[in-house]
């Protein structure tokens, strides 16, 4: 796929990012690259600014300094037509789901398709059904309204909407939070499969250590207002930083690690 | 900045960009059509003995599928009795939607003959085809609606029954509010003074400019109309009585009530309604915090206190407006206006107006809070109940006003 005017490798380039709310600084001098076709997991403590970083990249939180480039373009400097073009190439899952409350789940998934692709109605409905099923919802969830869904179902519907246009990159804010463990591992599988068959790039904020191990090619750790380490999980795990040590060597971190090691020795 | 809250000066830019966008749209569409022709998904059909061959080529991505979707849907009829072979060797790109369409076509034919297959898929495309395979079942889009006529009957019946229950519910909510009020007044430390003062400021003080301006203008208009008509009988001087009676008895308080219903009644519904949507009300109840006491009562009390004040102010400004117009158009000096008002208009006219204010305030606040509590789930429901809140409040204000008018007429006050 030729991607207009970008340095072949990087889907996202963040340089010297600074964001703030009034005089509370959230990020300072933050650098991050996301390469084409990789799954990057962003971790960090609660309130460390993961969601705000995602909002800065997708054009919802204007940085007070620094540059954010996506597909090689600066969203904040792009004109209306360029923005529309960019918006068709990404999909976003917000932390709270952010489904449109006056539409059914299926209509939510159809909304971006109708807006951007103008396909025949039957085809649109088929695509919506496909995405809903792929995200792990049963077919009878299609005509439910968001207020009638459980928390986990809300998340899944949000995932279905994020994937509606088969985007080149998806931004997922805690996609597995609120999913049952079976659903969570199905989700890992779905994302990895899509990455492999479509070359999908994934920017994923997550606290789920199992997902980090199972799905992520690289992990970026957000602390002290910037990305302190970014690399394959093995490298990150060995980085010398108190928060990282505590994160990976706490009981949950050890359990997740043990299970992946067991998987690898078991299968190969 | 387009996505964040637009500031005052930015809203103009926003309107400008939206207009530009609207103007530009048709051009964009033309471009889209051209692009489609260049790299659309294509199919060629080949009949070879008992084999029906379908050669797919081009870009099988969602945006290019629109033109061939209908053709593929009829395909299963044409291929009746043949073996179907779908050749995807020449497909350049495929996404999940493309894979789904291929699988769907294949499945709809496969049921009739065993020799059908999909050939020529690269590893990537094969993986994609396999991935969508388990997810081909259609799903429900929206709930079935019966036909329009039945729906209309249904709505009529439902509406009638609901109106009855809504009336009962409002009555019971009023009762509930009153009993809570007695309970809270018997334990004054439960009164949320801070909240009451806050709402008094929002609903009262902040509304002073608009209520003042409107009643000033209404006073002026009444005087003007009076002057016009009464001068035909050489009785201009009576427009002083006209202004005094109209403004003191009715217009001052009614105008204040109407503005407050639009301004604060709707705000109450929106505030409480969005709290309801975000489960804040449920959270309060489980924490042992009584929403009636925390949300409803302060609003009701605040409005009952400030509306009479606003009504008083409205009446005074109405008199000033009327006085100004009589002075300018009929040379009735302010001194004459005042002394004639004092002479002709008895004080009870003023009381008739002001006495109604707390009742109006109570109704407006209670309806606003009640409708807020009725909100469920969606943003649409919030909008519906905000509308209902204003409409019902206005309706009840007018009805109560009519009752008061009859009452005062009967007792000759
Ligand atoms: N709209 C806002 N106004 C002011 N401060 C905000 C706003 N949104 C976020 N913040 C602050 O920015 C910081 C980072 O918030 P963010 O939502 O990015 O955290 P997070 O890393 O996503 O946490 P979590 O893992 O809990 O989702 C927090 O300290 C938060 O208080
Ligand atoms: Mg967050």
XYZ file of C-alpha atoms in Angstrom, chain A residues 1 58-60 62 75-76 80-81 83-84 87-88 90 101-102 104 106-107 110 115-120 122-123 125-134 139 142-145 147-148 165-166 190 193-194 196-198, chain B residues 1-4 17 21 24-25 28-29 32 36 61-67 69-70 73 93-98 100-101 104 124-125 127-128 131-132 134-144 376-380:
106
model
C 0.000 0.000 0.000
C -5.708 11.797 17.114
C -6.191 15.521 17.075
C -8.360 16.052 20.130
C -3.671 20.362 20.834
C -3.142 16.854 11.753
C -3.213 20.172 13.574
C -10.342 20.269 6.133
C -9.983 17.902 3.167
C -8.266 15.916 7.836
C -11.177 14.029 6.353
C -9.968 10.391 9.597
C -10.901 7.640 7.154
C -7.826 5.475 11.474
C -26.432 6.616 22.598
C -29.356 7.201 20.264
C -28.296 0.776 17.989
C -25.322 -1.976 14.354
C -26.121 1.627 13.458
C -22.580 1.597 10.155
C -20.356 8.815 6.325
C -17.277 7.986 4.313
C -17.954 5.172 1.859
C -21.566 5.563 0.683
C -22.074 1.858 0.012
C -25.392 0.133 -0.784
C -27.367 -4.252 2.191
C -23.593 -4.304 1.873
C -25.380 -4.068 6.898
C -23.321 -7.125 5.973
C -20.110 -5.335 6.869
C -21.586 -4.202 10.172
C -22.674 -7.760 10.968
C -19.174 -8.993 10.152
C -17.479 -6.477 12.447
C -19.945 -7.091 15.248
C -19.356 -10.804 15.064
C -15.587 -10.407 14.798
C -25.818 -11.275 16.399
C -27.030 -5.638 16.838
C -30.364 -3.997 17.580
C -29.605 -3.121 21.197
C -29.003 0.433 22.308
C -27.689 1.827 27.412
C -28.946 -1.769 27.207
C -13.589 1.063 7.900
C -10.764 -1.485 8.004
C -8.238 -10.936 16.577
C -4.635 -11.869 12.984
C -5.667 -8.529 11.554
C -0.851 -10.222 9.981
C -3.445 -10.338 7.232
C -4.104 -6.627 6.747
C -8.514 23.853 17.708
C -11.410 22.653 15.601
C -12.101 19.720 17.866
C -11.828 21.444 21.212
C -15.453 26.368 7.581
C -17.256 22.424 3.467
C -17.072 21.965 -1.494
C -18.910 18.719 -1.041
C -15.514 15.924 -3.630
C -18.192 13.491 -4.720
C -14.771 9.962 -5.633
C -13.784 4.349 -8.224
C -11.714 -3.176 -0.415
C -14.865 -1.882 1.201
C -14.905 1.442 -0.626
C -14.814 -0.192 -4.071
C -17.349 -2.923 -3.469
C -20.464 -0.823 -3.830
C -20.620 -1.163 -7.604
C -22.350 -5.904 -4.568
C -25.789 -6.071 -6.177
C -26.140 -10.957 -4.759
C -5.774 -5.937 -2.268
C -8.363 -7.384 0.009
C -9.728 -6.250 3.317
C -12.178 -7.941 5.643
C -15.166 -6.544 3.770
C -13.821 -7.893 0.465
C -16.607 -11.300 3.482
C -18.227 -10.583 0.119
C -20.747 -14.821 1.137
C -2.440 -13.419 3.154
C -5.745 -13.533 1.337
C -5.766 -16.154 5.981
C -8.194 -13.294 5.616
C -10.681 -15.298 9.348
C -14.019 -13.920 8.210
C -17.047 -17.823 11.106
C -18.542 -14.346 11.098
C -20.876 -14.331 8.121
C -24.209 -14.530 9.878
C -26.361 -11.461 9.467
C -27.215 -9.487 12.568
C -30.179 -7.450 13.689
C -29.872 -3.771 12.762
C -32.843 -2.207 14.483
C -36.015 -3.441 16.040
C -38.804 -4.325 13.681
C -33.173 7.174 30.498
C -30.092 6.031 28.632
C -29.654 8.076 25.535
C -28.928 11.649 24.574
C -32.198 11.580 22.651
